[in-house]
mmCIF file of N, CA and C in Angstrom:
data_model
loop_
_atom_site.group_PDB
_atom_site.id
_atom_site.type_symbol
_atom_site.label_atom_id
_atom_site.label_comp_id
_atom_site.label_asym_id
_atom_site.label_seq_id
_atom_site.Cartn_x
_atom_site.Cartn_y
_atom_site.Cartn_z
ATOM 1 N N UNK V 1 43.005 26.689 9.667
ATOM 2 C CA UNK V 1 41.850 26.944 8.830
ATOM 3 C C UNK V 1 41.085 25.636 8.662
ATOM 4 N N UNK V 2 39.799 25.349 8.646
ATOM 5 C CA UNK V 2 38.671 24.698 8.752
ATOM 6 C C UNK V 2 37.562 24.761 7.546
ATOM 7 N N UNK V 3 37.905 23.425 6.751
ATOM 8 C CA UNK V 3 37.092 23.602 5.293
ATOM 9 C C UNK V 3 36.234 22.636 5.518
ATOM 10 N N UNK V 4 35.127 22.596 5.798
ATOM 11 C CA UNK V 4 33.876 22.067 5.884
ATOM 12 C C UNK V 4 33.617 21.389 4.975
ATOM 13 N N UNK V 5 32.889 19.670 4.712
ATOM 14 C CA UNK V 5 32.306 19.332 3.313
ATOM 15 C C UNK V 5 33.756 18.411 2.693
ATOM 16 N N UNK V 6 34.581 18.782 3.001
ATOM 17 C CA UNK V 6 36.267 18.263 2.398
ATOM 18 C C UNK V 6 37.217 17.936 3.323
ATOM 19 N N UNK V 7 38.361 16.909 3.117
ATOM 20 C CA UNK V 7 39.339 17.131 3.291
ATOM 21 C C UNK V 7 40.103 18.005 2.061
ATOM 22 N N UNK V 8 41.475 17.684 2.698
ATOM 23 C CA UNK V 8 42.392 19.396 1.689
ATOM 24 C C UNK V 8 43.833 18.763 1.727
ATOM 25 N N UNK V 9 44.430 18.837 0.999
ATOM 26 C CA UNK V 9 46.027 18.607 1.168
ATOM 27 C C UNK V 9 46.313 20.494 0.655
ATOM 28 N N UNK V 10 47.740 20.643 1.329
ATOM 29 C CA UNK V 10 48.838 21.561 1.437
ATOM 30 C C UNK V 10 49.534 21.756 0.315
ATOM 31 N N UNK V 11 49.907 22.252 -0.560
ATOM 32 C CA UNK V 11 50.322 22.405 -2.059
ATOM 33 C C UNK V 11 51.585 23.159 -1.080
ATOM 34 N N UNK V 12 51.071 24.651 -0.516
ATOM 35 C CA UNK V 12 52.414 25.488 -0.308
ATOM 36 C C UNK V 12 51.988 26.378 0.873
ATOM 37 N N UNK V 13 52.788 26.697 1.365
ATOM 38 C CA UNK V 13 52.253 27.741 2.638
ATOM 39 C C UNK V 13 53.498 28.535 3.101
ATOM 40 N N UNK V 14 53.473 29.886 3.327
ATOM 41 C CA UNK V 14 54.316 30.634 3.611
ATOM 42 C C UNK V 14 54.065 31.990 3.627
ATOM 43 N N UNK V 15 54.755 32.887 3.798
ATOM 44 C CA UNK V 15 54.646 34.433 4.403
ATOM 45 C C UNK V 15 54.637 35.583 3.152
ATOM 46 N N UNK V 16 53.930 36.602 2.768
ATOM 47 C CA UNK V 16 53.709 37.581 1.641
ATOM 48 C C UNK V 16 53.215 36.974 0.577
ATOM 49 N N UNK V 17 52.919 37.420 -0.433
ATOM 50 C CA UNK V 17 51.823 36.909 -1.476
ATOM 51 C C UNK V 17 52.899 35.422 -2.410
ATOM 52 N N UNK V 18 52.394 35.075 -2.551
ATOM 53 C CA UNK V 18 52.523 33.284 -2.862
ATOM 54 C C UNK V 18 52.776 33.955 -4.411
ATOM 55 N N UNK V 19 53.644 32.909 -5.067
ATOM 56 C CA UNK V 19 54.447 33.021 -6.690
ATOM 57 C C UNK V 19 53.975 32.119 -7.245
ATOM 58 N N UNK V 20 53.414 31.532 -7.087
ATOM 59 C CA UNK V 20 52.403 30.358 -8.099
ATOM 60 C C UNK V 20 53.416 28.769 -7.232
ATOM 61 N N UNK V 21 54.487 28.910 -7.105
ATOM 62 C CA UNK V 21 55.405 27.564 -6.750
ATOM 63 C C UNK V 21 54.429 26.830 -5.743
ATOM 64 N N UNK V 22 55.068 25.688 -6.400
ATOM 65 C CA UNK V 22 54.127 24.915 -5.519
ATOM 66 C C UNK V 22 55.405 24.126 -4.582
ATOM 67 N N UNK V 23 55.120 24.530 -3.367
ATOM 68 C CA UNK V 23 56.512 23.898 -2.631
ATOM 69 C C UNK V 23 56.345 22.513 -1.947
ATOM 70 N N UNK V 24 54.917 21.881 -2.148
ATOM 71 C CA UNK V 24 54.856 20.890 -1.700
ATOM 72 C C UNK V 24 54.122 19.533 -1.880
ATOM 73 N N UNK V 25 54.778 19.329 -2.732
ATOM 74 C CA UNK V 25 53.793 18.340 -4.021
ATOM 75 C C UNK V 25 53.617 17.055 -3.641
ATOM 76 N N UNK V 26 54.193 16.404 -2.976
ATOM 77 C CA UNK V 26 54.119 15.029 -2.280
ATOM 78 C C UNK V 26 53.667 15.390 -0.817
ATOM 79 N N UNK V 27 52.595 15.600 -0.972
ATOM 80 C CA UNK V 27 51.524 16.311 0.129
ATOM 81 C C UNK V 27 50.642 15.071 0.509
ATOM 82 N N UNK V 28 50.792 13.592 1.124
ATOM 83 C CA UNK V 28 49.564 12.718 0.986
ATOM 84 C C UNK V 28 48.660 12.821 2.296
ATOM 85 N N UNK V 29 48.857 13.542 3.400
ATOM 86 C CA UNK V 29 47.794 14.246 4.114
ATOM 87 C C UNK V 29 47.019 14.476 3.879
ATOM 88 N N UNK V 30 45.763 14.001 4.071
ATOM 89 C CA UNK V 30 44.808 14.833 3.742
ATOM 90 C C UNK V 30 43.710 14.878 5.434
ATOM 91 N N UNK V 31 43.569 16.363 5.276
ATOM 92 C CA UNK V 31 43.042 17.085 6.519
ATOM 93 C C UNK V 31 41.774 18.103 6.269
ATOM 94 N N UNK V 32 40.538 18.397 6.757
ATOM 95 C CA UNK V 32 40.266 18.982 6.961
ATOM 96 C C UNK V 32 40.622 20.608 8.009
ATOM 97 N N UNK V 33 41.394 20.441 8.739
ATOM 98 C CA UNK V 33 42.333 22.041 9.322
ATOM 99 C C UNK V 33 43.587 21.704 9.908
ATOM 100 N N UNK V 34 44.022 22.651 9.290
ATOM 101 C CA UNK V 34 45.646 23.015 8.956
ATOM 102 C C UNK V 34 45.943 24.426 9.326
ATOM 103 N N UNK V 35 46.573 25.130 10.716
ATOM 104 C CA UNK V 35 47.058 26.038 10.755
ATOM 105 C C UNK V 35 48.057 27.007 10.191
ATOM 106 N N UNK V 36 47.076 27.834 10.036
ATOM 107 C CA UNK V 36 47.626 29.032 8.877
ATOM 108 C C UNK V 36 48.602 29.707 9.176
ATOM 109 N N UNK V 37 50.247 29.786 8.890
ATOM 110 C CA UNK V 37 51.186 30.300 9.332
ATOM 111 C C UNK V 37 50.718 31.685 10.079
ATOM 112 N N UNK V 38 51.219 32.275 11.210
ATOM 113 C CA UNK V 38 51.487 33.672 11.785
ATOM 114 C C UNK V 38 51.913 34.479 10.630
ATOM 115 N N UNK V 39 50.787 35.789 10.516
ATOM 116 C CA UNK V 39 52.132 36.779 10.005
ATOM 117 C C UNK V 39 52.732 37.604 10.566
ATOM 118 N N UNK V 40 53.966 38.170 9.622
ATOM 119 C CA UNK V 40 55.309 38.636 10.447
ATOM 120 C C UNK V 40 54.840 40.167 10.408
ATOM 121 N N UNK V 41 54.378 40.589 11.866
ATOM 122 C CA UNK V 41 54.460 42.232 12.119
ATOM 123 C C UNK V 41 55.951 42.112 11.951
ATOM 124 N N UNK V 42 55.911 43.869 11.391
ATOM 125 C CA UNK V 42 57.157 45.040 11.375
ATOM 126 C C UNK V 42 56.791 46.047 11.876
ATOM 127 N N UNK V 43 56.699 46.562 13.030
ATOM 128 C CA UNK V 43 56.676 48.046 13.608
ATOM 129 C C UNK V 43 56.993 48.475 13.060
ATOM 130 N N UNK V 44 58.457 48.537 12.133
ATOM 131 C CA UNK V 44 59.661 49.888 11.339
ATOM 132 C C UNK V 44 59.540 50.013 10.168
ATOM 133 N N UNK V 45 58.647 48.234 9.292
ATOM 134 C CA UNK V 45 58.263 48.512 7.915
ATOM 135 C C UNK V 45 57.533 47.724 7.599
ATOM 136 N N UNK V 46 57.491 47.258 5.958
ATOM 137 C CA UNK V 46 55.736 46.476 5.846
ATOM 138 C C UNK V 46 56.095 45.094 6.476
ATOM 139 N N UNK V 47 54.849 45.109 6.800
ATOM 140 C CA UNK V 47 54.465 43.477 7.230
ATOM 141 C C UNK V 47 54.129 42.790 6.471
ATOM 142 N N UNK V 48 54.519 41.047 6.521
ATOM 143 C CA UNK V 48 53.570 40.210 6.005
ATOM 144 C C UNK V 48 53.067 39.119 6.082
ATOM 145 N N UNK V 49 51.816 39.417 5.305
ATOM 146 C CA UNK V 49 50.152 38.596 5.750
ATOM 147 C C UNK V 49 51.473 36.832 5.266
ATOM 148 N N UNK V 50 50.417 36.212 5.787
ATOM 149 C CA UNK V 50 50.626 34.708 5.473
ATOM 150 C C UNK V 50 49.427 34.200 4.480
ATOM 151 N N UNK V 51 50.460 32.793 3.382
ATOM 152 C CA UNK V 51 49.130 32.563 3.144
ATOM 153 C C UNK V 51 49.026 31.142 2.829
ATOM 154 N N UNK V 52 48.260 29.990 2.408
ATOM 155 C CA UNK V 52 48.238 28.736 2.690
ATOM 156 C C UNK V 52 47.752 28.586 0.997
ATOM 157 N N UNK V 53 48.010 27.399 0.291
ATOM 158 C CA UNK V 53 47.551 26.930 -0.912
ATOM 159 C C UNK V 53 47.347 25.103 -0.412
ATOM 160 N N UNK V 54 45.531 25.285 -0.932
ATOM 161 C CA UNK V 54 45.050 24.170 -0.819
ATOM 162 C C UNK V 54 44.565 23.234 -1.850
ATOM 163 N N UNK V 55 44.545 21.640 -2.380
ATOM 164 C CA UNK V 55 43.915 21.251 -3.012
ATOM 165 C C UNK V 55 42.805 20.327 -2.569
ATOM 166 N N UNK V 56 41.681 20.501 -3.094
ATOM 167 C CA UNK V 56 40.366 19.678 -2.913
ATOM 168 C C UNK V 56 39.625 19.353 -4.101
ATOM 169 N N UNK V 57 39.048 17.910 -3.511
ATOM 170 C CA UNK V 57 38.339 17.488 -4.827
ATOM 171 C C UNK V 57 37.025 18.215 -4.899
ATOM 172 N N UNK V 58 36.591 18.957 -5.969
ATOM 173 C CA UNK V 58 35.027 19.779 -6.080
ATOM 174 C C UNK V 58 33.636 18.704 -6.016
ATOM 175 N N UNK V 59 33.721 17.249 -5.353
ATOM 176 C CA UNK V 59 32.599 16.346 -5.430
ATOM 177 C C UNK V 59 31.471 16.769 -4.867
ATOM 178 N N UNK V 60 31.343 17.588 -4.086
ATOM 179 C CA UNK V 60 30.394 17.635 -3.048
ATOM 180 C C UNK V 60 29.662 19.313 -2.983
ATOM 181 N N UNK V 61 28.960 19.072 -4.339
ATOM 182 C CA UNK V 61 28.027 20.559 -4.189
ATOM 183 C C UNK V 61 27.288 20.710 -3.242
ATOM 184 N N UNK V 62 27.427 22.169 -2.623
ATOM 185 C CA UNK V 62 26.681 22.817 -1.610
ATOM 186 C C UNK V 62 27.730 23.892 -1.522
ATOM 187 N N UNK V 63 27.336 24.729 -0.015
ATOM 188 C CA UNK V 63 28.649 25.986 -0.054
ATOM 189 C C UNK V 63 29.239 25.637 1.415
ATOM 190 N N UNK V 64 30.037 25.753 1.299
ATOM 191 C CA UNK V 64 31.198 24.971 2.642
ATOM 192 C C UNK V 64 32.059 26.174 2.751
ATOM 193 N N UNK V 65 31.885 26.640 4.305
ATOM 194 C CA UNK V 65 32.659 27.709 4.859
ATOM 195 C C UNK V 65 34.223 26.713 5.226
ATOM 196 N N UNK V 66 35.092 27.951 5.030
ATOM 197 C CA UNK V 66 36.312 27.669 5.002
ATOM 198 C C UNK V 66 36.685 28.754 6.002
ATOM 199 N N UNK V 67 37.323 28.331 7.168
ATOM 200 C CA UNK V 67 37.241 29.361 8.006
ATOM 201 C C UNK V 67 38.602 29.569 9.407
ATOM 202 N N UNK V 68 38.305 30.371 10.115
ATOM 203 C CA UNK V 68 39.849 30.192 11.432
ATOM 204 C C UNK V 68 38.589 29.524 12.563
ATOM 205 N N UNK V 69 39.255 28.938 13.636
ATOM 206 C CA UNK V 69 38.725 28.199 14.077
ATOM 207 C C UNK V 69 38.414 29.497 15.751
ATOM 208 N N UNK V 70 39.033 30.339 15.778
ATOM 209 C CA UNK V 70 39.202 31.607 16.351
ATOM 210 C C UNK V 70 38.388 32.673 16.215
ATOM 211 N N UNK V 71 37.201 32.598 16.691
ATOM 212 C CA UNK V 71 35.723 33.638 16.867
ATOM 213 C C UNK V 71 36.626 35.020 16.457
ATOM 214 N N UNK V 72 37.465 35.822 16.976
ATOM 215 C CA UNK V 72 38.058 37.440 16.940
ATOM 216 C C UNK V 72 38.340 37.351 15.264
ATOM 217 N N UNK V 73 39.339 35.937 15.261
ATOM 218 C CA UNK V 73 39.063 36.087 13.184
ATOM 219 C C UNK V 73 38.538 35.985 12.791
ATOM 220 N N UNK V 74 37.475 34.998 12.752
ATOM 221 C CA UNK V 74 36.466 35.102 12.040
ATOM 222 C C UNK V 74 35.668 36.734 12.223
ATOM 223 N N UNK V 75 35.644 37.282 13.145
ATOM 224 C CA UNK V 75 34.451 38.693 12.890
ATOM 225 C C UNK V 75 35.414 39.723 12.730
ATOM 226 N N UNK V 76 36.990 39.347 12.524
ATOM 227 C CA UNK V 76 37.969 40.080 11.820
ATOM 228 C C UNK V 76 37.950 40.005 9.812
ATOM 229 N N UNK V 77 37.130 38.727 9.627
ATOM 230 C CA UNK V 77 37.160 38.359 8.298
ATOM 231 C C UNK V 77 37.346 37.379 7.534
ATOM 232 N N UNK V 78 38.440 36.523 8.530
ATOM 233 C CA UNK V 78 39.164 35.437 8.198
ATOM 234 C C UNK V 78 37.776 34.107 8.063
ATOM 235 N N UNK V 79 36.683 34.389 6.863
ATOM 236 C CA UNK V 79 36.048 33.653 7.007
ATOM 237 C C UNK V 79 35.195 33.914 5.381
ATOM 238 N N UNK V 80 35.342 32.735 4.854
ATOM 239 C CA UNK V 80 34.709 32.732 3.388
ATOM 240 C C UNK V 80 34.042 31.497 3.056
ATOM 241 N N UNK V 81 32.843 31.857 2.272
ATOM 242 C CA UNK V 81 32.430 30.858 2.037
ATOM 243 C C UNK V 81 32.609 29.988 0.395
ATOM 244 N N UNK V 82 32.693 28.776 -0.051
ATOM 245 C CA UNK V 82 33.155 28.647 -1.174
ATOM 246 C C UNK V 82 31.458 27.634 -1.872
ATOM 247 N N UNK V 83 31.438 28.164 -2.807
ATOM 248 C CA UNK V 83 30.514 27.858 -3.529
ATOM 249 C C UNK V 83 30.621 27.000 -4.525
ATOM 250 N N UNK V 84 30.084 25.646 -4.506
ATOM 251 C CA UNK V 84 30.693 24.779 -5.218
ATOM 252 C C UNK V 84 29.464 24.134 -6.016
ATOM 253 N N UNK V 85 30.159 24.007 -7.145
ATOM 254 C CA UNK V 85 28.684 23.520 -8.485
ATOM 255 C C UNK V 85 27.321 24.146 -8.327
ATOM 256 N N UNK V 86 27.406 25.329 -8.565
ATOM 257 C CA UNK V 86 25.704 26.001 -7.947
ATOM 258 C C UNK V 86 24.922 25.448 -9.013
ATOM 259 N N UNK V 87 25.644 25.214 -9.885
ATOM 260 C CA UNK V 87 24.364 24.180 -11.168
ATOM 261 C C UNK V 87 23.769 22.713 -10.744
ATOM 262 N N UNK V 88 24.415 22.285 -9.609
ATOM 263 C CA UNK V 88 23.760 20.553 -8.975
ATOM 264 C C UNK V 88 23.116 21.502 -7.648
ATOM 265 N N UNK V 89 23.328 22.347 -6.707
ATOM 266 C CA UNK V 89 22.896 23.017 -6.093
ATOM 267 C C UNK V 89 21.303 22.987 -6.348
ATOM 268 N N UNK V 90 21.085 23.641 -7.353
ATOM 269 C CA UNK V 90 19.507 24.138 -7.557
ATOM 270 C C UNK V 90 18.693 23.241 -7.984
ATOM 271 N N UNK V 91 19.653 21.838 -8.305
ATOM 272 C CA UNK V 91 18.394 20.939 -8.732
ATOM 273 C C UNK V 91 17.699 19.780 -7.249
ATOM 274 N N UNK V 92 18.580 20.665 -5.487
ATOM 275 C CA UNK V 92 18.451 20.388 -4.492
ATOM 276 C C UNK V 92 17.146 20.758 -4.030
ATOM 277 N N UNK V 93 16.356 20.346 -3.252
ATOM 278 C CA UNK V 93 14.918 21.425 -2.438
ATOM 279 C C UNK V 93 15.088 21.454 -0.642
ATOM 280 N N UNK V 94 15.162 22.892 -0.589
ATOM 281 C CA UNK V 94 15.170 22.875 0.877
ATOM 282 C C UNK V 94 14.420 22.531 1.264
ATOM 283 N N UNK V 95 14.407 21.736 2.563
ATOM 284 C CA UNK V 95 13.435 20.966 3.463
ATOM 285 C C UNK V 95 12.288 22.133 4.137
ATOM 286 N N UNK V 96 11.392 22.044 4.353
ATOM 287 C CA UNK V 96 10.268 23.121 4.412
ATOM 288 C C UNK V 96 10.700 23.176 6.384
ATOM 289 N N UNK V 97 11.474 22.115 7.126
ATOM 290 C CA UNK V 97 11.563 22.753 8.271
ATOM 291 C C UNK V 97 12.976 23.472 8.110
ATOM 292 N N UNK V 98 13.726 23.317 7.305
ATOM 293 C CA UNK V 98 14.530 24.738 7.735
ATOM 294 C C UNK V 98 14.389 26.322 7.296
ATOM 295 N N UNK V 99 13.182 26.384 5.970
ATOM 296 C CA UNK V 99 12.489 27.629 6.362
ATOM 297 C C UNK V 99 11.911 28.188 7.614
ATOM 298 N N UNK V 100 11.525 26.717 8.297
ATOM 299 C CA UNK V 100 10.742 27.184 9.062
ATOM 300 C C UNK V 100 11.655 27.360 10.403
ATOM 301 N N UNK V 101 12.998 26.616 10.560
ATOM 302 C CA UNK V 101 14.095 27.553 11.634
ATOM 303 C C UNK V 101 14.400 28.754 10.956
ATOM 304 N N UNK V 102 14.497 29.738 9.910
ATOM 305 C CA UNK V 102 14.802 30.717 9.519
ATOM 306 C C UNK V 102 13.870 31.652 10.226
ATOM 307 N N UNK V 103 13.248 31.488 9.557
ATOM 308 C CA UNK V 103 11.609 32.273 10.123
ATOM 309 C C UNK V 103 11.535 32.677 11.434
ATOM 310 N N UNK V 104 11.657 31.032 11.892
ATOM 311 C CA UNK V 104 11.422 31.530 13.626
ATOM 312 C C UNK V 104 12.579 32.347 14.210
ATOM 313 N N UNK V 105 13.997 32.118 13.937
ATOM 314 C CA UNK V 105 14.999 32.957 13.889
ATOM 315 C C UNK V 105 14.729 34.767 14.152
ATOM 316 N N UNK V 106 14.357 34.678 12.880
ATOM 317 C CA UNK V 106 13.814 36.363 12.379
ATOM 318 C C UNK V 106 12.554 36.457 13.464
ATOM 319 N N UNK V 107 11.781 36.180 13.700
ATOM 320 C CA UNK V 107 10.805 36.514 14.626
ATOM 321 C C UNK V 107 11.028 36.832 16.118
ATOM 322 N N UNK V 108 12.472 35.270 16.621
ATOM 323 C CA UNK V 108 12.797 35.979 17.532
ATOM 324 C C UNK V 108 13.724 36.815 17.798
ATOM 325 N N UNK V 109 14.840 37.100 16.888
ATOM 326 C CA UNK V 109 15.879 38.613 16.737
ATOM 327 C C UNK V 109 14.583 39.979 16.697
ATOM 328 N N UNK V 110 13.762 39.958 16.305
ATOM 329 C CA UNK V 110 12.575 41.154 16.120
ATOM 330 C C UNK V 110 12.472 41.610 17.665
ATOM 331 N N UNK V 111 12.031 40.799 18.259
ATOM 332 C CA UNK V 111 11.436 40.737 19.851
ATOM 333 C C UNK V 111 12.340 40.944 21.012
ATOM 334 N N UNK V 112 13.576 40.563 20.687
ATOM 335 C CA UNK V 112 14.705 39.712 21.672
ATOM 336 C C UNK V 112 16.220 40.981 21.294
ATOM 337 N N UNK V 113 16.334 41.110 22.673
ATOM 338 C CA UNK V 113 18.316 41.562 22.358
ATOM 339 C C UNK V 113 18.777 40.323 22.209
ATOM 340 N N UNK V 114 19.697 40.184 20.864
ATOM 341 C CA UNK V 114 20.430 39.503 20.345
ATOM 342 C C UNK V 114 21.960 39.625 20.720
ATOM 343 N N UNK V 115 22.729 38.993 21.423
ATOM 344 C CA UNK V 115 24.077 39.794 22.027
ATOM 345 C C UNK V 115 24.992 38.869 21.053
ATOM 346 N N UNK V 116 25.518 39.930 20.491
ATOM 347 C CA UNK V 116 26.176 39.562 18.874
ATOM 348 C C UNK V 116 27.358 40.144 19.198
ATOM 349 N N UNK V 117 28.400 39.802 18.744
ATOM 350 C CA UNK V 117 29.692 40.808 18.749
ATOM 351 C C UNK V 117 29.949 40.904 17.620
ATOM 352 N N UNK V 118 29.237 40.479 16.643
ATOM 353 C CA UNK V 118 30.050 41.046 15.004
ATOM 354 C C UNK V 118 28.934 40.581 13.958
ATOM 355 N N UNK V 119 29.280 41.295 12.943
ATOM 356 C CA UNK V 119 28.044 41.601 11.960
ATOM 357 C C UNK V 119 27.091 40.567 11.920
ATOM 358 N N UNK V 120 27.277 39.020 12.146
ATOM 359 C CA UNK V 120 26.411 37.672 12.180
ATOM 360 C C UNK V 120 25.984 37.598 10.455
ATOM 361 N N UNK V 121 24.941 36.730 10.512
ATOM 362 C CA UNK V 121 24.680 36.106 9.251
ATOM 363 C C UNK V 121 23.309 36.768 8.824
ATOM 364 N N UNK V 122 23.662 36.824 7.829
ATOM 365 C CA UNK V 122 22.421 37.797 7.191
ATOM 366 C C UNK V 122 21.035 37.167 6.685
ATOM 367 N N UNK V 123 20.103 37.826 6.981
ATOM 368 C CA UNK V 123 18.730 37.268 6.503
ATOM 369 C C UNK V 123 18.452 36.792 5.221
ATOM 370 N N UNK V 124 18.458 35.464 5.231
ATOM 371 C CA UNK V 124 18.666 34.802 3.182
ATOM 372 C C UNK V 124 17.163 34.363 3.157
ATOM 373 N N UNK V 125 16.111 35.069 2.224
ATOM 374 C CA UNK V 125 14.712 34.842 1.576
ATOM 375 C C UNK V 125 14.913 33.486 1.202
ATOM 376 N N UNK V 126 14.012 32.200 1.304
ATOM 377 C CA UNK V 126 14.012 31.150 1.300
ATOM 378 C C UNK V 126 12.684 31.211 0.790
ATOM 379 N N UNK V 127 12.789 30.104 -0.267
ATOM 380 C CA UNK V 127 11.177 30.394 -1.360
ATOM 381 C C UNK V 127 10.174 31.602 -0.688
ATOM 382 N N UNK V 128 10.599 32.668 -0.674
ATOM 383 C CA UNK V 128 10.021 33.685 -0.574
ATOM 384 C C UNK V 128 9.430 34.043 1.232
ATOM 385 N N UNK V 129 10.047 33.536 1.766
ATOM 386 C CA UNK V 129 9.563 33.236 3.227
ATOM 387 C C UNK V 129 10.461 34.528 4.090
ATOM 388 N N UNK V 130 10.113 35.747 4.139
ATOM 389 C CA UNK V 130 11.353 36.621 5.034
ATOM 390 C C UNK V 130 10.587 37.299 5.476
#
């Protein structure tokens, strides 16, 4: 997994839903991606998901995708974005040329086959520009 904006240290990582324990406290790594354990199929009974516990410092407002580094997961899901201080966020101003890559974007998906294999990123109104 791939956290954008941060490095991350490892608190705990392991297989079915996590108990709060933190199994790994003298963690002084610090990484931006860290592979997310396999989870364990059961053909005969339940399976289980894996899951990773991360710590990061919140310094750096903006929204930083946290993600698999693996295109099929990501448009499987394995992909979130984390939103950090949206109150220092808004006192930011988007630069008037990346409305203006949005825009042109949308103008050429209108015109153009777009060869997408999974839902893609959705059209975000930028000071009113869509």
């Amino acid at each position: 997994m791939h956290l954008h904006g941060h490095e991350y240290q490892i608190l705990a990582e392991g297989h079915g839903t996590w108990d709060g324990v933190i199994t790994n406290p003298n963690n002084p790594a610090r990484r931006d991606v860290h592979i997310l354990p396999s989870a364990k199929l059961d053909l005969f009974g339940p399976s289980s998901p894996s899951y990773m516990v991360i710590l990061f410092e919140a310094d750096n407002p903006g929204v930083w995708p946290f993600h698999c580094h693996i295109a099929w997961y990501v448009s499987a899901g394995l992909y979130v974005n984390i939103l950090e201080r949206p109150d220092d966020i808004k006192k930011y101003n988007i630069p008037p040329a990346m409305s203006e890559i949005c825009k042109n974007w949308g103008d050429y998906a209108s015109k153009n086959v777009v060869n997408q294999i999974d839902s893609g990123l959705r059209n975000v109104c930028v000071h009113g520009d869509c």
